[in-house]
Amino acid sequence: MSETFLYTQPHDPAARPLIEALTREYDTRYGDIPRAEGEPKEMDRYPPEVFAPPHGNFVLLLRDGVAIGGGAFMRLDPHTAEFKRIWTHAELRRQGLARKIMVELEAQAVRQGYSRGYLTTGFRQPEAVALYLGHGYTPLFDLAQDPATIGSLPFQKLLVPSAKVEFQEIVVKRSDLLQGVLALRGAAALEGAVAP
């Protein structure tokens, strides 16, 4: 049994099973929660290009040539990578694969010049919360509060020990990024183009 990492793009045919399974999982966990009009589903929030070098990356964990997990990151600000789409095959969980993917993504983010990591998870993903807490991430919310009242649960981690992080800056930048993505999608729709 051989495991390797493959840096690629979300459109790679090898990634299709991962993307499809992650989409089903999000729909199963959060499909009953109303979204604002025009708000995209989680898997449609960001164009694939944000997960490409030089500012991002997308990795698959392959076992004997088959994708069994993966993840990605994108630029949040010049010092901060935002990790997204961290997933492992449902039948292979609790084997340390997600932690292995996190370690690889963080190392790649540092190689690409980032010193901080930021991520969010949904309130219906307690296993993700446990993974991030166990991997050294600091919650940017009150752990004693009911996660359902918070919604999106943010975390941060210094990837380079000398880095300093200010959460207020991250929140503003993430909001600006999301607004920019939504504006691009709106402009593409007005021009009759298909948004990525």
mmCIF file of C-alpha atoms in Angstrom:
data_model
loop_
_atom_site.group_PDB
_atom_site.id
_atom_site.type_symbol
_atom_site.label_atom_id
_atom_site.label_comp_id
_atom_site.label_asym_id
_atom_site.label_seq_id
_atom_site.Cartn_x
_atom_site.Cartn_y
_atom_site.Cartn_z
ATOM 1 C CA MET A 1 0.000 0.000 0.000
ATOM 2 C CA SER A 2 1.607 3.219 -1.222
ATOM 3 C CA GLU A 3 0.507 6.749 -0.264
ATOM 4 C CA THR A 4 1.684 9.882 -2.070
ATOM 5 C CA PHE A 5 0.647 13.505 -2.415
ATOM 6 C CA LEU A 6 -0.251 14.912 -5.812
ATOM 7 C CA TYR A 7 -0.431 18.683 -6.299
ATOM 8 C CA THR A 8 -2.958 19.374 -9.007
ATOM 9 C CA GLN A 9 -6.165 21.358 -9.712
ATOM 10 C CA PRO A 10 -9.769 20.858 -8.587
ATOM 11 C CA HIS A 11 -10.694 20.036 -12.223
ATOM 12 C CA ASP A 12 -8.263 17.098 -12.370
ATOM 13 C CA PRO A 13 -10.269 13.900 -13.098
ATOM 14 C CA ALA A 14 -8.469 12.259 -10.165
ATOM 15 C CA ALA A 15 -10.117 14.853 -7.873
ATOM 16 C CA ARG A 16 -13.659 14.265 -9.168
ATOM 17 C CA PRO A 17 -14.601 11.543 -6.627
ATOM 18 C CA LEU A 18 -13.293 13.717 -3.785
ATOM 19 C CA ILE A 19 -15.192 16.817 -4.951
ATOM 20 C CA GLU A 20 -18.404 14.857 -5.562
ATOM 21 C CA ALA A 21 -18.259 13.125 -2.161
ATOM 22 C CA LEU A 22 -17.479 16.373 -0.348
ATOM 23 C CA THR A 23 -20.379 18.092 -2.118
ATOM 24 C CA ARG A 24 -22.732 15.272 -1.040
ATOM 25 C CA GLU A 25 -21.448 15.487 2.517
ATOM 26 C CA TYR A 26 -22.011 19.253 2.705
ATOM 27 C CA ASP A 27 -25.491 18.837 1.197
ATOM 28 C CA THR A 28 -26.326 16.087 3.713
ATOM 29 C CA ARG A 29 -25.109 18.087 6.708
ATOM 30 C CA TYR A 30 -26.247 21.568 5.710
ATOM 31 C CA GLY A 31 -28.807 21.186 2.914
ATOM 32 C CA ASP A 32 -31.694 22.023 5.234
ATOM 33 C CA ILE A 33 -30.245 25.420 6.198
ATOM 34 C CA PRO A 34 -31.682 28.270 4.129
ATOM 35 C CA ARG A 35 -29.226 30.436 2.210
ATOM 36 C CA ALA A 36 -29.702 34.069 1.311
ATOM 37 C CA GLU A 37 -30.959 34.662 -2.217
ATOM 38 C CA GLY A 38 -28.053 34.385 -4.620
ATOM 39 C CA GLU A 39 -25.715 32.920 -1.985
ATOM 40 C CA PRO A 40 -23.805 30.019 -3.552
ATOM 41 C CA LYS A 41 -23.473 26.588 -1.984
ATOM 42 C CA GLU A 42 -20.203 25.996 -0.145
ATOM 43 C CA MET A 43 -18.565 24.083 -3.005
ATOM 44 C CA ASP A 44 -19.429 26.899 -5.437
ATOM 45 C CA ARG A 45 -18.218 29.833 -3.323
ATOM 46 C CA TYR A 46 -14.731 30.092 -4.818
ATOM 47 C CA PRO A 47 -13.497 29.659 -8.372
ATOM 48 C CA PRO A 48 -10.900 26.885 -8.779
ATOM 49 C CA GLU A 49 -8.258 29.446 -9.716
ATOM 50 C CA VAL A 50 -7.949 30.657 -6.099
ATOM 51 C CA PHE A 51 -6.547 27.211 -5.234
ATOM 52 C CA ALA A 52 -3.704 27.484 -7.766
ATOM 53 C CA PRO A 53 -0.118 28.690 -7.339
ATOM 54 C CA PRO A 54 1.345 31.152 -6.712
ATOM 55 C CA HIS A 55 -1.252 32.138 -4.086
ATOM 56 C CA GLY A 56 -2.927 28.801 -3.391
ATOM 57 C CA ASN A 57 -2.644 25.087 -3.955
ATOM 58 C CA PHE A 58 -4.723 21.917 -4.176
ATOM 59 C CA VAL A 59 -3.460 18.511 -3.086
ATOM 60 C CA LEU A 60 -4.752 14.962 -3.271
ATOM 61 C CA LEU A 61 -3.642 12.153 -1.007
ATOM 62 C CA LEU A 62 -3.392 9.076 -3.219
ATOM 63 C CA ARG A 63 -3.309 5.485 -2.015
ATOM 64 C CA ASP A 64 -2.186 3.104 -4.731
ATOM 65 C CA GLY A 65 -3.038 5.819 -7.277
ATOM 66 C CA VAL A 66 -6.597 6.491 -5.999
ATOM 67 C CA ALA A 67 -7.590 9.743 -4.260
ATOM 68 C CA ILE A 68 -8.526 8.990 -0.651
ATOM 69 C CA GLY A 69 -8.409 12.562 0.638
ATOM 70 C CA GLY A 70 -7.260 16.037 -0.102
ATOM 71 C CA GLY A 71 -7.382 19.697 0.683
ATOM 72 C CA ALA A 72 -6.551 23.139 -0.565
ATOM 73 C CA PHE A 73 -5.571 26.617 0.467
ATOM 74 C CA MET A 74 -5.979 30.088 -0.931
ATOM 75 C CA ARG A 75 -4.528 33.477 -0.115
ATOM 76 C CA LEU A 76 -6.371 35.349 2.604
ATOM 77 C CA ASP A 77 -3.776 38.101 2.937
ATOM 78 C CA PRO A 78 -0.038 38.305 2.165
ATOM 79 C CA HIS A 79 0.820 36.342 5.323
ATOM 80 C CA THR A 80 -2.210 34.068 5.739
ATOM 81 C CA ALA A 81 -3.288 30.938 3.894
ATOM 82 C CA GLU A 82 -6.913 29.913 4.318
ATOM 83 C CA PHE A 83 -7.298 26.148 4.286
ATOM 84 C CA LYS A 84 -10.371 24.738 2.551
ATOM 85 C CA ARG A 85 -11.834 21.452 1.330
ATOM 86 C CA ILE A 86 -9.981 19.210 3.790
ATOM 87 C CA TRP A 87 -11.577 15.826 3.327
ATOM 88 C CA THR A 88 -10.948 12.106 3.640
ATOM 89 C CA HIS A 89 -12.872 9.212 2.163
ATOM 90 C CA ALA A 90 -15.769 8.363 4.514
ATOM 91 C CA GLU A 91 -14.747 4.699 4.835
ATOM 92 C CA LEU A 92 -11.140 5.579 5.698
ATOM 93 C CA ARG A 93 -11.664 8.028 8.543
ATOM 94 C CA ARG A 94 -10.074 7.788 11.989
ATOM 95 C CA GLN A 95 -6.764 6.658 10.489
ATOM 96 C CA GLY A 96 -4.914 9.977 10.787
ATOM 97 C CA LEU A 97 -5.327 10.848 7.101
ATOM 98 C CA ALA A 98 -6.839 14.300 7.717
ATOM 99 C CA ARG A 99 -3.955 15.150 10.053
ATOM 100 C CA LYS A 100 -1.489 13.963 7.386
ATOM 101 C CA ILE A 101 -3.205 16.216 4.824
ATOM 102 C CA MET A 102 -3.099 19.173 7.234
ATOM 103 C CA VAL A 103 0.628 18.710 7.849
ATOM 104 C CA GLU A 104 1.298 18.616 4.096
ATOM 105 C CA LEU A 105 -0.878 21.655 3.348
ATOM 106 C CA GLU A 106 0.721 23.687 6.122
ATOM 107 C CA ALA A 107 4.221 22.793 4.924
ATOM 108 C CA GLN A 108 3.306 23.790 1.362
ATOM 109 C CA ALA A 109 1.785 27.062 2.572
ATOM 110 C CA VAL A 110 5.057 27.863 4.373
ATOM 111 C CA ARG A 111 7.021 26.965 1.217
ATOM 112 C CA GLN A 112 4.825 29.456 -0.648
ATOM 113 C CA GLY A 113 5.627 32.197 1.864
ATOM 114 C CA TYR A 114 2.735 32.094 4.329
ATOM 115 C CA SER A 115 3.338 32.332 8.077
ATOM 116 C CA ARG A 116 -0.228 31.949 9.348
ATOM 117 C CA GLY A 117 -3.082 29.545 8.778
ATOM 118 C CA TYR A 118 -6.779 30.293 9.011
ATOM 119 C CA LEU A 119 -9.745 28.019 8.471
ATOM 120 C CA THR A 120 -13.396 27.629 9.263
ATOM 121 C CA THR A 121 -15.632 24.649 9.696
ATOM 122 C CA GLY A 122 -19.356 24.272 10.042
ATOM 123 C CA PHE A 123 -21.165 23.842 13.320
ATOM 124 C CA ARG A 124 -22.271 20.334 12.317
ATOM 125 C CA GLN A 125 -18.711 19.035 11.983
ATOM 126 C CA PRO A 126 -17.517 18.206 15.520
ATOM 127 C CA GLU A 127 -14.878 15.839 14.138
ATOM 128 C CA ALA A 128 -13.314 18.743 12.217
ATOM 129 C CA VAL A 129 -13.345 20.896 15.361
ATOM 130 C CA ALA A 130 -11.558 18.082 17.235
ATOM 131 C CA LEU A 131 -8.997 17.729 14.415
ATOM 132 C CA TYR A 132 -8.158 21.434 14.368
ATOM 133 C CA LEU A 133 -7.955 21.761 18.158
ATOM 134 C CA GLY A 134 -5.773 18.651 18.320
ATOM 135 C CA HIS A 135 -3.530 20.024 15.577
ATOM 136 C CA GLY A 136 -2.730 23.249 17.415
ATOM 137 C CA TYR A 137 -5.335 25.625 16.004
ATOM 138 C CA THR A 138 -6.753 28.317 18.266
ATOM 139 C CA PRO A 139 -10.525 28.769 18.123
ATOM 140 C CA LEU A 140 -11.623 32.330 17.418
ATOM 141 C CA PHE A 141 -14.946 31.717 19.124
ATOM 142 C CA ASP A 142 -16.115 30.673 22.572
ATOM 143 C CA LEU A 143 -15.907 26.878 22.811
ATOM 144 C CA ALA A 144 -18.502 26.947 25.597
ATOM 145 C CA GLN A 145 -21.096 28.532 23.297
ATOM 146 C CA ASP A 146 -23.507 26.350 21.314
ATOM 147 C CA PRO A 147 -21.835 26.001 17.877
ATOM 148 C CA ALA A 148 -25.214 26.238 16.128
ATOM 149 C CA THR A 149 -25.568 29.823 17.390
ATOM 150 C CA ILE A 150 -22.195 30.720 15.848
ATOM 151 C CA GLY A 151 -22.525 29.032 12.458
ATOM 152 C CA SER A 152 -19.120 29.149 10.806
ATOM 153 C CA LEU A 153 -16.421 28.295 13.345
ATOM 154 C CA PRO A 154 -13.087 30.107 12.700
ATOM 155 C CA PHE A 155 -9.624 28.937 13.784
ATOM 156 C CA GLN A 156 -6.089 30.255 13.374
ATOM 157 C CA LYS A 157 -2.563 28.914 13.770
ATOM 158 C CA LEU A 158 0.912 30.351 13.463
ATOM 159 C CA LEU A 159 2.719 28.279 10.848
ATOM 160 C CA VAL A 160 5.979 30.120 11.506
ATOM 161 C CA PRO A 161 6.587 30.688 15.239
ATOM 162 C CA SER A 162 7.800 34.290 14.837
ATOM 163 C CA ALA A 163 4.606 35.385 13.036
ATOM 164 C CA LYS A 164 2.006 37.593 14.702
ATOM 165 C CA VAL A 165 -1.667 37.454 13.861
ATOM 166 C CA GLU A 166 -4.451 39.957 14.272
ATOM 167 C CA PHE A 167 -7.856 38.380 13.811
ATOM 168 C CA GLN A 168 -9.630 41.629 12.954
ATOM 169 C CA GLU A 169 -7.467 41.990 9.847
ATOM 170 C CA ILE A 170 -8.276 38.424 8.779
ATOM 171 C CA VAL A 171 -12.035 38.870 9.166
ATOM 172 C CA VAL A 172 -12.054 41.987 7.014
ATOM 173 C CA LYS A 173 -9.873 40.415 4.337
ATOM 174 C CA ARG A 174 -11.985 37.228 4.167
ATOM 175 C CA SER A 175 -15.142 39.302 3.863
ATOM 176 C CA ASP A 176 -13.566 41.377 1.096
ATOM 177 C CA LEU A 177 -12.515 38.211 -0.747
ATOM 178 C CA LEU A 178 -16.007 36.704 -0.581
ATOM 179 C CA GLN A 179 -17.569 39.971 -1.767
ATOM 180 C CA GLY A 180 -15.081 40.057 -4.645
ATOM 181 C CA VAL A 181 -15.920 36.495 -5.673
ATOM 182 C CA LEU A 182 -19.647 37.241 -5.550
ATOM 183 C CA ALA A 183 -19.110 40.445 -7.563
ATOM 184 C CA LEU A 184 -17.117 38.532 -10.203
ATOM 185 C CA ARG A 185 -19.862 35.930 -10.462
ATOM 186 C CA GLY A 186 -22.471 38.680 -10.798
ATOM 187 C CA ALA A 187 -20.490 40.454 -13.506
ATOM 188 C CA ALA A 188 -20.045 37.184 -15.408
ATOM 189 C CA ALA A 189 -23.777 36.525 -15.235
ATOM 190 C CA LEU A 190 -24.559 40.012 -16.533
ATOM 191 C CA GLU A 191 -22.257 39.453 -19.495
ATOM 192 C CA GLY A 192 -23.939 36.127 -20.266
ATOM 193 C CA ALA A 193 -20.822 34.211 -19.298
ATOM 194 C CA VAL A 194 -20.751 31.184 -17.097
ATOM 195 C CA ALA A 195 -19.182 31.947 -13.719
ATOM 196 C CA PRO A 196 -16.357 29.603 -12.706
#
